[in-house]
């Protein structure tokens, strides 16, 4: 992979799966190949995977947009 091009979050997740990590029942938690647990971003760091921190999936992008709209309208807590 070209070092100058960062991976997306989805690509990092795919790479973690290839390296033996599995998704846990809790969001953002992954089971490590040695039987432990790690947060997604910690697993990525352990594996030396760097990602574009501005890349989000469609669900998160939509949620962030809805939050911004709520803040503008004064409905946000």
XYZ file of C-alpha atoms in Angstrom:
77
model
C 0.000 0.000 0.000
C 1.210 3.481 -0.786
C 2.406 5.105 2.456
C 1.222 8.567 1.425
C -2.404 7.485 0.991
C -4.265 6.890 4.232
C -6.783 4.085 4.606
C -10.446 4.731 5.276
C -12.004 3.447 8.495
C -13.718 0.673 6.525
C -10.414 -0.422 5.012
C -8.825 -0.526 8.475
C -11.712 -2.681 9.730
C -11.255 -5.055 6.781
C -7.525 -5.258 7.500
C -8.169 -6.017 11.184
C -10.453 -8.883 10.135
C -7.702 -10.241 7.857
C -5.272 -10.113 10.785
C -7.485 -12.247 13.009
C -9.490 -9.647 14.914
C -13.246 -10.150 15.214
C -16.021 -7.714 16.063
C -17.317 -7.972 19.606
C -20.991 -7.658 20.540
C -20.256 -4.183 21.928
C -19.853 -1.338 19.400
C -16.244 -0.270 18.923
C -14.820 -3.285 20.764
C -12.886 -5.968 18.916
C -11.695 -9.384 20.076
C -7.958 -9.743 19.541
C -6.342 -12.814 17.963
C -4.886 -13.766 21.377
C -8.332 -13.764 23.033
C -8.250 -10.286 24.563
C -10.373 -7.256 23.838
C -9.377 -3.881 22.413
C -11.080 -0.731 21.229
C -11.072 -0.410 17.446
C -8.644 2.517 17.387
C -6.244 0.774 19.797
C -6.281 -2.379 17.659
C -5.547 -0.256 14.580
C -2.659 1.477 16.358
C -1.222 -1.845 17.594
C -1.239 -3.127 14.028
C 0.354 0.062 12.697
C -2.676 0.944 10.579
C -3.063 4.649 9.928
C -6.361 5.996 8.676
C -7.967 9.185 7.461
C -9.558 10.507 10.611
C -12.121 12.442 8.580
C -13.453 9.367 6.796
C -16.782 8.240 8.204
C -19.390 5.796 7.021
C -22.779 7.035 5.792
C -24.553 6.411 9.133
C -22.066 8.478 11.136
C -21.999 11.227 8.508
C -25.800 11.452 8.661
C -25.811 11.486 12.477
C -23.182 14.234 12.553
C -25.218 16.324 10.091
C -28.400 15.851 12.140
C -26.531 16.909 15.287
C -25.233 20.063 13.580
C -28.784 20.915 12.479
C -30.103 20.405 16.025
C -27.365 22.657 17.403
C -28.260 25.395 14.913
C -31.945 25.198 15.783
C -31.246 25.238 19.527
C -32.777 21.807 20.159
C -29.508 20.161 21.190
C -28.879 19.503 24.859
